[in-house]
Each structure stands twice: as C-alpha cells, then as structure tokens.
C-alpha cells in the first residue's frame, strides 16, 4: 500500500472523530474542504462523500432469509451521519434490521470493546447465542473476545459464509 498524499492522510484523520460523533456534519465538511483546498461546494462534497456504497446482493439474500426465519438482526457499523442517512434511504434492505448500532450514535468504533459492550447492554445480547459477521479481522477478534460466534466475511468467498452459517444451524436457500 502506497502512502496517502498528505491532504488525504489529513482527511483520513477526521474519520474516527466523525464516525464517533465528535464532529458534526458541518464541522466535518468544512474541515474536509479546508484540507482538500478544492473549489467544491459543501453540497458537492457531500454528494461525492456519500456515493461510496454498492450492494452485496448475495448478502442481501442472506439478510432476507434470516429475517423470514425470524432471527433478530442488528447491524453493527462504523459509520457517520452522512453515510447512514444515505444508505438507509438508498438501500431499503437496511430496514430489515431490527436495530442499527452505529458508531456515530454510540460514540465509539469497532474494534474497541466499548462498541461491543454497548451493543450487549442496549440489545440484551447473549454473546454465546450471538452470530457476528464482519469483514475486518480486528473486529472479528474483538467479537470473539466477547464470546460471539464470529465469522470474517470475504466478499470473494460468499459460499464460505453460507457454509459457516450452516454449521451454526442456519440453512439458507441454494441461491445464497
């Protein structure tokens, strides 16, 4: 991985404060525009900033199936207010989740233990009965420390996730 240009590295330094709610949308946008020193308007920056998501269709099939089977679904996400508003509006599948545990709302991020502890407390989770999927190894490591049955999701190997879910007692349709 090549190092980021200085201005992008400075912009990356705003990520955690913004994703933990320590910066407002306005503060984040203004500071980002100052760092980038680019003639974007605030609206242009926000439009570009929120346009980073694409759906993972095989995983949406899993989410739909789990919901139909009556499983309680909680989305854990390191995110910020601009992204959350955008993806909740754009991708209606997020409404299938019973709860959204967003870093900007709880004031801490994965993989910090406080993120997981607040989810356990807020949603009365029983760690040994909780299945946890995430794509980052550091998040999975913390999930395991809390006793969650954890799987590191690989976008390029969705079938491995389906097979793991099967070992956890969850059967999905063949198309997943």
Short mmCIF file of N, CA and C in Angstrom, two decimals:
data_model
loop_
_atom_site.label_atom_id
_atom_site.label_comp_id
_atom_site.label_asym_id
_atom_site.label_seq_id
_atom_site.Cartn_x
_atom_site.Cartn_y
_atom_site.Cartn_z
N UNK A 1 0.83 -1.19 0.00
CA UNK A 1 0.00 0.00 0.00
C UNK A 1 0.87 1.25 0.00
N UNK A 2 0.67 2.06 -1.01
CA UNK A 2 1.40 3.32 -1.08
C UNK A 2 0.83 4.29 -0.05
N UNK A 3 1.68 5.13 0.52
CA UNK A 3 1.16 6.11 1.48
C UNK A 3 0.20 7.08 0.79
N UNK A 4 -0.76 7.55 1.54
CA UNK A 4 -1.71 8.52 1.02
C UNK A 4 -1.03 9.87 0.83
N UNK A 5 -1.45 10.63 -0.19
CA UNK A 5 -0.96 12.02 -0.27
C UNK A 5 -1.30 12.74 1.04
N UNK A 6 -0.51 13.73 1.38
CA UNK A 6 -0.65 14.40 2.68
C UNK A 6 -2.07 14.89 2.94
N UNK A 7 -2.72 15.48 1.93
CA UNK A 7 -4.06 16.01 2.18
C UNK A 7 -5.06 14.89 2.45
N UNK A 8 -4.91 13.75 1.76
CA UNK A 8 -5.82 12.63 2.01
C UNK A 8 -5.54 11.99 3.36
N UNK A 9 -4.28 11.96 3.76
CA UNK A 9 -3.95 11.44 5.09
C UNK A 9 -4.57 12.33 6.16
N UNK A 10 -4.52 13.64 5.94
CA UNK A 10 -5.15 14.57 6.89
C UNK A 10 -6.66 14.36 6.93
N UNK A 11 -7.24 14.12 5.77
CA UNK A 11 -8.68 13.85 5.70
C UNK A 11 -9.01 12.56 6.44
N UNK A 12 -8.16 11.55 6.30
CA UNK A 12 -8.37 10.27 7.00
C UNK A 12 -8.33 10.48 8.52
N UNK A 13 -7.57 11.47 8.97
CA UNK A 13 -7.51 11.76 10.41
C UNK A 13 -8.85 12.25 10.97
N UNK A 14 -9.74 12.71 10.09
CA UNK A 14 -11.07 13.16 10.53
C UNK A 14 -12.06 12.01 10.66
N UNK A 15 -11.72 10.85 10.09
CA UNK A 15 -12.66 9.73 10.01
C UNK A 15 -13.16 9.29 11.38
N UNK A 16 -12.26 8.95 12.28
CA UNK A 16 -12.69 8.44 13.59
C UNK A 16 -13.45 9.49 14.40
N UNK A 17 -12.98 10.75 14.47
CA UNK A 17 -13.79 11.73 15.19
C UNK A 17 -15.19 11.90 14.59
N UNK A 18 -15.28 11.84 13.28
CA UNK A 18 -16.59 11.99 12.65
C UNK A 18 -17.45 10.75 12.90
N UNK A 19 -16.84 9.57 12.79
CA UNK A 19 -17.61 8.33 12.96
C UNK A 19 -17.96 8.04 14.42
N UNK A 20 -17.42 8.81 15.34
CA UNK A 20 -17.81 8.64 16.75
C UNK A 20 -18.67 9.81 17.23
N UNK A 21 -19.10 10.65 16.30
CA UNK A 21 -20.00 11.74 16.64
C UNK A 21 -19.33 12.93 17.30
N UNK A 22 -18.00 12.97 17.28
CA UNK A 22 -17.29 14.09 17.90
C UNK A 22 -17.24 15.31 16.98
N UNK A 23 -17.52 15.10 15.69
CA UNK A 23 -17.63 16.20 14.73
C UNK A 23 -19.03 16.18 14.15
N UNK A 24 -19.63 17.35 14.01
CA UNK A 24 -20.93 17.45 13.34
C UNK A 24 -20.72 17.31 11.83
N UNK A 25 -21.80 17.12 11.10
CA UNK A 25 -21.70 17.08 9.64
C UNK A 25 -21.03 18.35 9.13
N UNK A 26 -21.50 19.49 9.62
CA UNK A 26 -20.97 20.77 9.14
C UNK A 26 -19.48 20.89 9.45
N UNK A 27 -19.07 20.53 10.66
CA UNK A 27 -17.65 20.60 11.02
C UNK A 27 -16.82 19.68 10.13
N UNK A 28 -17.32 18.46 9.91
CA UNK A 28 -16.59 17.52 9.06
C UNK A 28 -16.44 18.05 7.65
N UNK A 29 -17.53 18.54 7.08
CA UNK A 29 -17.49 19.04 5.70
C UNK A 29 -16.56 20.24 5.60
N UNK A 30 -16.68 21.19 6.51
CA UNK A 30 -15.83 22.39 6.47
C UNK A 30 -14.36 22.03 6.62
N UNK A 31 -14.04 21.17 7.59
CA UNK A 31 -12.64 20.78 7.79
C UNK A 31 -12.11 19.99 6.60
N UNK A 32 -12.95 19.15 6.00
CA UNK A 32 -12.54 18.38 4.83
C UNK A 32 -12.24 19.30 3.66
N UNK A 33 -13.11 20.26 3.42
CA UNK A 33 -12.89 21.21 2.32
C UNK A 33 -11.64 22.04 2.56
N UNK A 34 -11.38 22.41 3.80
CA UNK A 34 -10.15 23.14 4.12
C UNK A 34 -8.92 22.29 3.81
N UNK A 35 -8.96 21.03 4.20
CA UNK A 35 -7.83 20.13 3.97
C UNK A 35 -7.61 19.92 2.48
N UNK A 36 -8.68 19.66 1.76
CA UNK A 36 -8.56 19.37 0.33
C UNK A 36 -8.21 20.60 -0.49
N UNK A 37 -8.53 21.78 0.02
CA UNK A 37 -8.25 23.02 -0.69
C UNK A 37 -8.71 22.92 -2.14
N UNK A 38 -9.94 22.49 -2.30
CA UNK A 38 -10.53 22.27 -3.62
C UNK A 38 -11.79 23.12 -3.72
N UNK A 39 -12.09 23.65 -4.90
CA UNK A 39 -13.24 24.54 -5.01
C UNK A 39 -14.60 23.84 -5.04
N UNK A 40 -14.75 22.76 -4.30
CA UNK A 40 -16.04 22.10 -4.18
C UNK A 40 -16.95 22.90 -3.25
N UNK A 41 -18.23 22.87 -3.54
CA UNK A 41 -19.19 23.41 -2.57
C UNK A 41 -19.44 22.33 -1.52
N UNK A 42 -20.05 22.71 -0.43
CA UNK A 42 -20.41 21.73 0.60
C UNK A 42 -21.32 20.65 0.03
N UNK A 43 -22.30 21.06 -0.76
CA UNK A 43 -23.23 20.09 -1.36
C UNK A 43 -22.52 19.13 -2.31
N UNK A 44 -21.57 19.64 -3.08
CA UNK A 44 -20.81 18.77 -4.00
C UNK A 44 -19.97 17.77 -3.21
N UNK A 45 -19.35 18.23 -2.13
CA UNK A 45 -18.55 17.34 -1.31
C UNK A 45 -19.42 16.24 -0.71
N UNK A 46 -20.57 16.63 -0.15
CA UNK A 46 -21.46 15.64 0.47
C UNK A 46 -21.94 14.63 -0.56
N UNK A 47 -22.27 15.09 -1.76
CA UNK A 47 -22.72 14.18 -2.82
C UNK A 47 -21.63 13.17 -3.16
N UNK A 48 -20.39 13.63 -3.25
CA UNK A 48 -19.28 12.71 -3.54
C UNK A 48 -19.01 11.80 -2.35
N UNK A 49 -19.06 12.35 -1.14
CA UNK A 49 -18.75 11.60 0.08
C UNK A 49 -19.73 10.45 0.30
N UNK A 50 -21.00 10.67 0.01
CA UNK A 50 -21.99 9.64 0.31
C UNK A 50 -22.11 8.60 -0.79
N UNK A 51 -21.48 8.83 -1.91
CA UNK A 51 -21.63 7.94 -3.07
C UNK A 51 -20.51 6.90 -3.10
N UNK A 52 -20.38 6.11 -2.04
CA UNK A 52 -19.29 5.12 -1.99
C UNK A 52 -19.79 3.69 -1.84
N UNK A 53 -21.09 3.50 -1.76
CA UNK A 53 -21.63 2.18 -1.45
C UNK A 53 -22.16 1.48 -2.69
N UNK A 54 -22.02 0.17 -2.68
CA UNK A 54 -22.68 -0.67 -3.69
C UNK A 54 -23.20 -1.91 -2.96
N UNK A 55 -24.35 -2.40 -3.37
CA UNK A 55 -24.95 -3.52 -2.64
C UNK A 55 -24.20 -4.83 -2.84
N UNK A 56 -24.20 -5.65 -1.80
CA UNK A 56 -23.67 -7.00 -1.85
C UNK A 56 -24.90 -7.91 -1.97
N UNK A 57 -25.31 -8.19 -3.19
CA UNK A 57 -26.58 -8.90 -3.42
C UNK A 57 -26.65 -10.28 -2.76
N UNK A 58 -25.59 -11.09 -2.80
CA UNK A 58 -25.67 -12.38 -2.10
C UNK A 58 -25.91 -12.21 -0.59
N UNK A 59 -25.30 -11.19 0.01
CA UNK A 59 -25.51 -10.98 1.44
C UNK A 59 -26.92 -10.47 1.71
N UNK A 60 -27.48 -9.68 0.79
CA UNK A 60 -28.87 -9.25 0.98
C UNK A 60 -29.81 -10.45 0.97
N UNK A 61 -29.51 -11.45 0.13
CA UNK A 61 -30.32 -12.67 0.14
C UNK A 61 -30.27 -13.34 1.51
N UNK A 62 -29.08 -13.37 2.09
CA UNK A 62 -28.92 -13.95 3.43
C UNK A 62 -29.74 -13.16 4.45
N UNK A 63 -29.65 -11.85 4.40
CA UNK A 63 -30.39 -11.00 5.34
C UNK A 63 -31.89 -11.24 5.20
N UNK A 64 -32.38 -11.28 3.96
CA UNK A 64 -33.81 -11.53 3.74
C UNK A 64 -34.23 -12.89 4.31
N UNK A 65 -33.41 -13.91 4.07
CA UNK A 65 -33.73 -15.25 4.57
C UNK A 65 -33.72 -15.29 6.09
N UNK A 66 -32.69 -14.71 6.70
CA UNK A 66 -32.62 -14.70 8.16
C UNK A 66 -33.82 -13.98 8.76
N UNK A 67 -34.22 -12.89 8.15
CA UNK A 67 -35.39 -12.14 8.65
C UNK A 67 -36.65 -13.00 8.54
N UNK A 68 -36.83 -13.66 7.38
CA UNK A 68 -38.01 -14.53 7.19
C UNK A 68 -38.01 -15.67 8.20
N UNK A 69 -36.82 -16.13 8.60
CA UNK A 69 -36.73 -17.22 9.57
C UNK A 69 -36.94 -16.73 11.00
N UNK A 70 -37.12 -15.44 11.17
CA UNK A 70 -37.42 -14.90 12.49
C UNK A 70 -36.23 -14.52 13.34
N UNK A 71 -35.05 -14.47 12.75
CA UNK A 71 -33.86 -14.07 13.51
C UNK A 71 -33.87 -12.57 13.77
N UNK A 72 -33.41 -12.20 14.93
CA UNK A 72 -33.24 -10.77 15.24
C UNK A 72 -31.94 -10.32 14.58
N UNK A 73 -32.01 -9.24 13.83
CA UNK A 73 -30.86 -8.75 13.08
C UNK A 73 -30.46 -7.37 13.60
N UNK A 74 -29.17 -7.24 13.90
CA UNK A 74 -28.63 -5.97 14.38
C UNK A 74 -27.42 -5.63 13.52
N UNK A 75 -27.46 -4.47 12.90
CA UNK A 75 -26.35 -4.02 12.07
C UNK A 75 -25.35 -3.26 12.93
N UNK A 76 -24.13 -3.77 13.00
CA UNK A 76 -23.02 -3.07 13.66
C UNK A 76 -22.28 -2.33 12.56
N UNK A 77 -22.08 -1.03 12.70
CA UNK A 77 -21.38 -0.31 11.64
C UNK A 77 -20.60 0.87 12.18
N UNK A 78 -19.34 0.95 11.76
CA UNK A 78 -18.59 2.19 11.91
C UNK A 78 -19.05 3.06 10.75
N UNK A 79 -19.77 4.10 11.07
CA UNK A 79 -20.30 4.95 10.01
C UNK A 79 -20.48 6.36 10.55
N UNK A 80 -20.87 7.23 9.67
CA UNK A 80 -21.10 8.62 10.04
C UNK A 80 -22.50 9.01 9.60
N UNK A 81 -22.94 10.17 10.04
CA UNK A 81 -24.32 10.57 9.79
C UNK A 81 -24.63 10.73 8.31
N UNK A 82 -23.71 11.28 7.54
CA UNK A 82 -23.96 11.45 6.10
C UNK A 82 -24.13 10.09 5.44
N UNK A 83 -23.22 9.17 5.71
CA UNK A 83 -23.32 7.83 5.11
C UNK A 83 -24.58 7.11 5.58
N UNK A 84 -24.85 7.15 6.87
CA UNK A 84 -26.01 6.42 7.40
C UNK A 84 -27.30 6.92 6.77
N UNK A 85 -27.49 8.22 6.72
CA UNK A 85 -28.71 8.76 6.09
C UNK A 85 -28.81 8.31 4.64
N UNK A 86 -27.68 8.33 3.95
CA UNK A 86 -27.68 7.98 2.53
C UNK A 86 -27.99 6.50 2.31
N UNK A 87 -27.27 5.61 3.00
CA UNK A 87 -27.51 4.19 2.71
C UNK A 87 -28.83 3.69 3.26
N UNK A 88 -29.32 4.28 4.34
CA UNK A 88 -30.65 3.87 4.83
C UNK A 88 -31.75 4.29 3.86
N UNK A 89 -31.56 5.41 3.19
CA UNK A 89 -32.55 5.88 2.21
C UNK A 89 -32.41 5.13 0.89
N UNK A 90 -31.18 4.92 0.45
CA UNK A 90 -30.93 4.32 -0.87
C UNK A 90 -31.19 2.83 -0.88
N UNK A 91 -30.82 2.14 0.17
CA UNK A 91 -30.92 0.68 0.22
C UNK A 91 -31.95 0.29 1.28
N UNK A 92 -33.16 0.08 0.85
CA UNK A 92 -34.26 -0.22 1.76
C UNK A 92 -34.05 -1.52 2.54
N UNK A 93 -33.16 -2.38 2.05
CA UNK A 93 -32.88 -3.64 2.75
C UNK A 93 -32.37 -3.39 4.17
N UNK A 94 -31.75 -2.25 4.41
CA UNK A 94 -31.28 -1.95 5.76
C UNK A 94 -32.43 -1.86 6.75
N UNK A 95 -33.64 -1.64 6.24
CA UNK A 95 -34.81 -1.59 7.13
C UNK A 95 -35.20 -2.97 7.65
N UNK A 96 -34.62 -4.03 7.10
CA UNK A 96 -34.88 -5.38 7.60
C UNK A 96 -34.24 -5.60 8.97
N UNK A 97 -33.23 -4.81 9.29
CA UNK A 97 -32.57 -4.96 10.58
C UNK A 97 -33.47 -4.43 11.68
N UNK A 98 -33.50 -5.17 12.79
CA UNK A 98 -34.29 -4.74 13.94
C UNK A 98 -33.68 -3.52 14.62
N UNK A 99 -32.36 -3.45 14.57
CA UNK A 99 -31.64 -2.33 15.20
C UNK A 99 -30.41 -2.01 14.36
N UNK A 100 -29.99 -0.75 14.45
CA UNK A 100 -28.73 -0.29 13.84
C UNK A 100 -27.85 0.21 14.98
N UNK A 101 -26.69 -0.39 15.14
CA UNK A 101 -25.75 0.02 16.18
C UNK A 101 -24.63 0.77 15.47
N UNK A 102 -24.82 2.09 15.31
CA UNK A 102 -23.91 2.92 14.53
C UNK A 102 -22.92 3.64 15.45
N UNK A 103 -21.66 3.61 15.03
CA UNK A 103 -20.60 4.22 15.82
C UNK A 103 -20.88 5.68 16.15
N UNK A 104 -21.40 6.44 15.19
CA UNK A 104 -21.60 7.87 15.45
C UNK A 104 -22.69 8.09 16.50
N UNK A 105 -23.55 7.11 16.70
CA UNK A 105 -24.60 7.24 17.72
C UNK A 105 -24.14 6.75 19.09
N UNK A 106 -23.26 5.75 19.12
CA UNK A 106 -22.82 5.20 20.41
C UNK A 106 -21.51 5.83 20.90
N UNK A 107 -20.84 6.61 20.03
CA UNK A 107 -19.65 7.34 20.44
C UNK A 107 -18.38 6.55 20.50
N UNK A 108 -18.37 5.37 19.90
CA UNK A 108 -17.16 4.55 19.86
C UNK A 108 -17.21 3.69 18.61
N UNK A 109 -16.06 3.15 18.22
CA UNK A 109 -15.98 2.39 16.98
C UNK A 109 -15.50 0.97 17.23
N UNK A 110 -15.85 0.09 16.26
CA UNK A 110 -15.25 -1.24 16.23
C UNK A 110 -13.78 -1.02 15.86
N UNK A 111 -12.86 -1.73 16.38
CA UNK A 111 -12.95 -2.90 17.24
C UNK A 111 -12.85 -2.61 18.74
N UNK A 112 -13.07 -1.38 19.15
CA UNK A 112 -12.95 -1.08 20.58
C UNK A 112 -13.99 -1.85 21.39
N UNK A 113 -13.58 -2.39 22.52
CA UNK A 113 -14.51 -3.19 23.34
C UNK A 113 -15.79 -2.44 23.73
N UNK A 114 -15.70 -1.14 23.91
CA UNK A 114 -16.87 -0.36 24.32
C UNK A 114 -18.00 -0.45 23.29
N UNK A 115 -17.65 -0.58 22.02
CA UNK A 115 -18.66 -0.70 20.97
C UNK A 115 -19.49 -1.96 21.20
N UNK A 116 -18.81 -3.07 21.44
CA UNK A 116 -19.48 -4.36 21.63
C UNK A 116 -20.23 -4.40 22.96
N UNK A 117 -19.62 -3.85 23.99
CA UNK A 117 -20.27 -3.83 25.30
C UNK A 117 -21.57 -3.04 25.25
N UNK A 118 -21.55 -1.92 24.53
CA UNK A 118 -22.78 -1.12 24.45
C UNK A 118 -23.86 -1.87 23.67
N UNK A 119 -23.48 -2.64 22.67
CA UNK A 119 -24.47 -3.44 21.94
C UNK A 119 -25.06 -4.53 22.83
N UNK A 120 -24.21 -5.19 23.59
CA UNK A 120 -24.69 -6.24 24.51
C UNK A 120 -25.70 -5.65 25.49
N UNK A 121 -25.37 -4.49 26.03
CA UNK A 121 -26.25 -3.84 27.01
C UNK A 121 -27.52 -3.29 26.37
N UNK A 122 -27.39 -2.62 25.23
CA UNK A 122 -28.55 -1.97 24.60
C UNK A 122 -29.56 -2.96 24.05
N UNK A 123 -29.09 -4.12 23.60
CA UNK A 123 -29.98 -5.07 22.92
C UNK A 123 -30.12 -6.39 23.67
N UNK A 124 -29.65 -6.42 24.92
CA UNK A 124 -29.72 -7.64 25.74
C UNK A 124 -29.19 -8.85 24.99
N UNK A 125 -28.03 -8.69 24.37
CA UNK A 125 -27.43 -9.80 23.63
C UNK A 125 -26.84 -10.81 24.61
N UNK A 126 -26.97 -12.07 24.25
CA UNK A 126 -26.30 -13.15 24.96
C UNK A 126 -25.14 -13.55 24.04
N UNK A 127 -23.91 -13.18 24.38
CA UNK A 127 -22.80 -13.40 23.45
C UNK A 127 -22.70 -14.82 22.90
N UNK A 128 -22.88 -15.83 23.73
CA UNK A 128 -22.78 -17.21 23.26
C UNK A 128 -23.88 -17.62 22.30
N UNK A 129 -24.92 -16.81 22.21
CA UNK A 129 -26.04 -17.08 21.30
C UNK A 129 -26.08 -16.08 20.15
N UNK A 130 -25.01 -15.29 20.01
CA UNK A 130 -24.97 -14.23 19.00
C UNK A 130 -24.01 -14.60 17.88
N UNK A 131 -24.52 -14.60 16.65
CA UNK A 131 -23.67 -14.79 15.48
C UNK A 131 -23.24 -13.41 15.00
N UNK A 132 -21.96 -13.29 14.71
CA UNK A 132 -21.40 -11.99 14.33
C UNK A 132 -20.59 -12.15 13.06
N UNK A 133 -20.97 -11.40 12.04
CA UNK A 133 -20.26 -11.38 10.76
C UNK A 133 -19.63 -10.01 10.57
N UNK A 134 -18.40 -9.97 10.12
CA UNK A 134 -17.72 -8.71 9.82
C UNK A 134 -16.63 -9.03 8.81
N UNK A 135 -16.22 -8.03 8.05
CA UNK A 135 -15.19 -8.27 7.05
C UNK A 135 -13.78 -7.96 7.54
N UNK A 136 -13.64 -7.37 8.71
CA UNK A 136 -12.31 -7.00 9.19
C UNK A 136 -11.84 -7.90 10.33
N UNK A 137 -10.62 -8.42 10.22
CA UNK A 137 -10.13 -9.36 11.23
C UNK A 137 -10.07 -8.77 12.63
N UNK A 138 -9.73 -7.50 12.76
CA UNK A 138 -9.64 -6.91 14.10
C UNK A 138 -11.02 -6.83 14.76
N UNK A 139 -12.06 -6.65 13.97
CA UNK A 139 -13.42 -6.63 14.52
C UNK A 139 -13.85 -8.03 14.95
N UNK A 140 -13.51 -9.01 14.13
CA UNK A 140 -13.82 -10.40 14.47
C UNK A 140 -13.10 -10.80 15.76
N UNK A 141 -11.84 -10.39 15.89
CA UNK A 141 -11.08 -10.73 17.10
C UNK A 141 -11.77 -10.19 18.35
N UNK A 142 -12.26 -8.97 18.29
CA UNK A 142 -12.96 -8.41 19.46
C UNK A 142 -14.29 -9.13 19.68
N UNK A 143 -15.01 -9.43 18.61
CA UNK A 143 -16.26 -10.18 18.75
C UNK A 143 -16.02 -11.51 19.46
N UNK A 144 -14.95 -12.19 19.08
CA UNK A 144 -14.62 -13.47 19.72
C UNK A 144 -14.28 -13.29 21.20
N UNK A 145 -13.57 -12.20 21.52
CA UNK A 145 -13.23 -11.94 22.93
C UNK A 145 -14.49 -11.78 23.78
N UNK A 146 -15.55 -11.28 23.16
CA UNK A 146 -16.82 -11.13 23.88
C UNK A 146 -17.65 -12.40 23.87
N UNK A 147 -17.18 -13.42 23.16
CA UNK A 147 -17.89 -14.70 23.15
C UNK A 147 -18.88 -14.87 22.01
N UNK A 148 -18.90 -13.93 21.06
CA UNK A 148 -19.76 -14.08 19.89
C UNK A 148 -19.23 -15.20 19.00
N UNK A 149 -20.12 -15.96 18.38
CA UNK A 149 -19.71 -16.90 17.32
C UNK A 149 -19.46 -16.02 16.10
N UNK A 150 -18.21 -15.91 15.70
CA UNK A 150 -17.80 -14.88 14.75
C UNK A 150 -17.25 -15.45 13.45
N UNK A 151 -17.57 -14.78 12.35
CA UNK A 151 -17.09 -15.18 11.03
C UNK A 151 -16.60 -13.96 10.29
N UNK A 152 -15.36 -14.06 9.73
CA UNK A 152 -14.84 -12.98 8.90
C UNK A 152 -15.33 -13.18 7.48
N UNK A 153 -16.18 -12.28 7.05
CA UNK A 153 -16.80 -12.37 5.73
C UNK A 153 -15.81 -11.92 4.66
N UNK A 154 -15.75 -12.71 3.58
CA UNK A 154 -14.92 -12.40 2.42
C UNK A 154 -15.85 -12.24 1.23
N UNK A 155 -15.91 -11.05 0.69
CA UNK A 155 -16.78 -10.74 -0.44
C UNK A 155 -16.53 -11.69 -1.61
N UNK A 156 -15.29 -12.17 -1.73
CA UNK A 156 -14.93 -13.06 -2.84
C UNK A 156 -15.19 -14.53 -2.54
N UNK A 157 -15.69 -14.83 -1.35
CA UNK A 157 -15.98 -16.22 -0.99
C UNK A 157 -17.26 -16.28 -0.15
N UNK A 158 -18.34 -15.83 -0.74
CA UNK A 158 -19.63 -15.80 -0.05
C UNK A 158 -20.05 -17.20 0.39
N UNK A 159 -19.77 -18.20 -0.43
CA UNK A 159 -20.19 -19.57 -0.10
C UNK A 159 -19.57 -20.07 1.20
N UNK A 160 -18.37 -19.59 1.53
CA UNK A 160 -17.76 -19.97 2.81
C UNK A 160 -18.61 -19.46 3.97
N UNK A 161 -19.17 -18.29 3.83
CA UNK A 161 -20.06 -17.74 4.86
C UNK A 161 -21.32 -18.58 4.97
N UNK A 162 -21.90 -18.94 3.84
CA UNK A 162 -23.11 -19.77 3.83
C UNK A 162 -22.82 -21.10 4.52
N UNK A 163 -21.65 -21.68 4.23
CA UNK A 163 -21.26 -22.95 4.86
C UNK A 163 -21.09 -22.77 6.37
N UNK A 164 -20.47 -21.68 6.79
CA UNK A 164 -20.30 -21.43 8.22
C UNK A 164 -21.65 -21.27 8.90
N UNK A 165 -22.55 -20.51 8.29
CA UNK A 165 -23.89 -20.35 8.87
C UNK A 165 -24.56 -21.70 9.05
N UNK A 166 -24.36 -22.60 8.08
CA UNK A 166 -24.93 -23.95 8.18
C UNK A 166 -24.39 -24.67 9.42
N UNK A 167 -23.08 -24.49 9.70
CA UNK A 167 -22.50 -25.13 10.90
C UNK A 167 -23.07 -24.52 12.18
N UNK A 168 -23.67 -23.34 12.06
CA UNK A 168 -24.28 -22.67 13.21
C UNK A 168 -25.78 -22.96 13.31
N UNK A 169 -26.25 -23.88 12.45
CA UNK A 169 -27.66 -24.28 12.50
C UNK A 169 -28.58 -23.46 11.63
N UNK A 170 -28.02 -22.70 10.71
CA UNK A 170 -28.84 -21.86 9.83
C UNK A 170 -28.72 -22.38 8.41
N UNK A 171 -29.85 -22.76 7.84
CA UNK A 171 -29.89 -23.26 6.47
C UNK A 171 -30.46 -22.17 5.58
N UNK A 172 -29.77 -21.90 4.50
CA UNK A 172 -30.19 -20.88 3.54
C UNK A 172 -30.57 -21.55 2.23
N UNK A 173 -31.31 -20.82 1.42
CA UNK A 173 -31.68 -21.32 0.09
C UNK A 173 -30.43 -21.54 -0.73
N UNK A 174 -30.50 -22.45 -1.68
CA UNK A 174 -29.34 -22.79 -2.52
C UNK A 174 -28.80 -21.58 -3.27
N UNK A 175 -29.64 -20.60 -3.60
CA UNK A 175 -29.18 -19.46 -4.39
C UNK A 175 -28.26 -18.54 -3.61
N UNK A 176 -28.25 -18.63 -2.27
CA UNK A 176 -27.38 -17.77 -1.47
C UNK A 176 -25.97 -18.25 -1.65
#
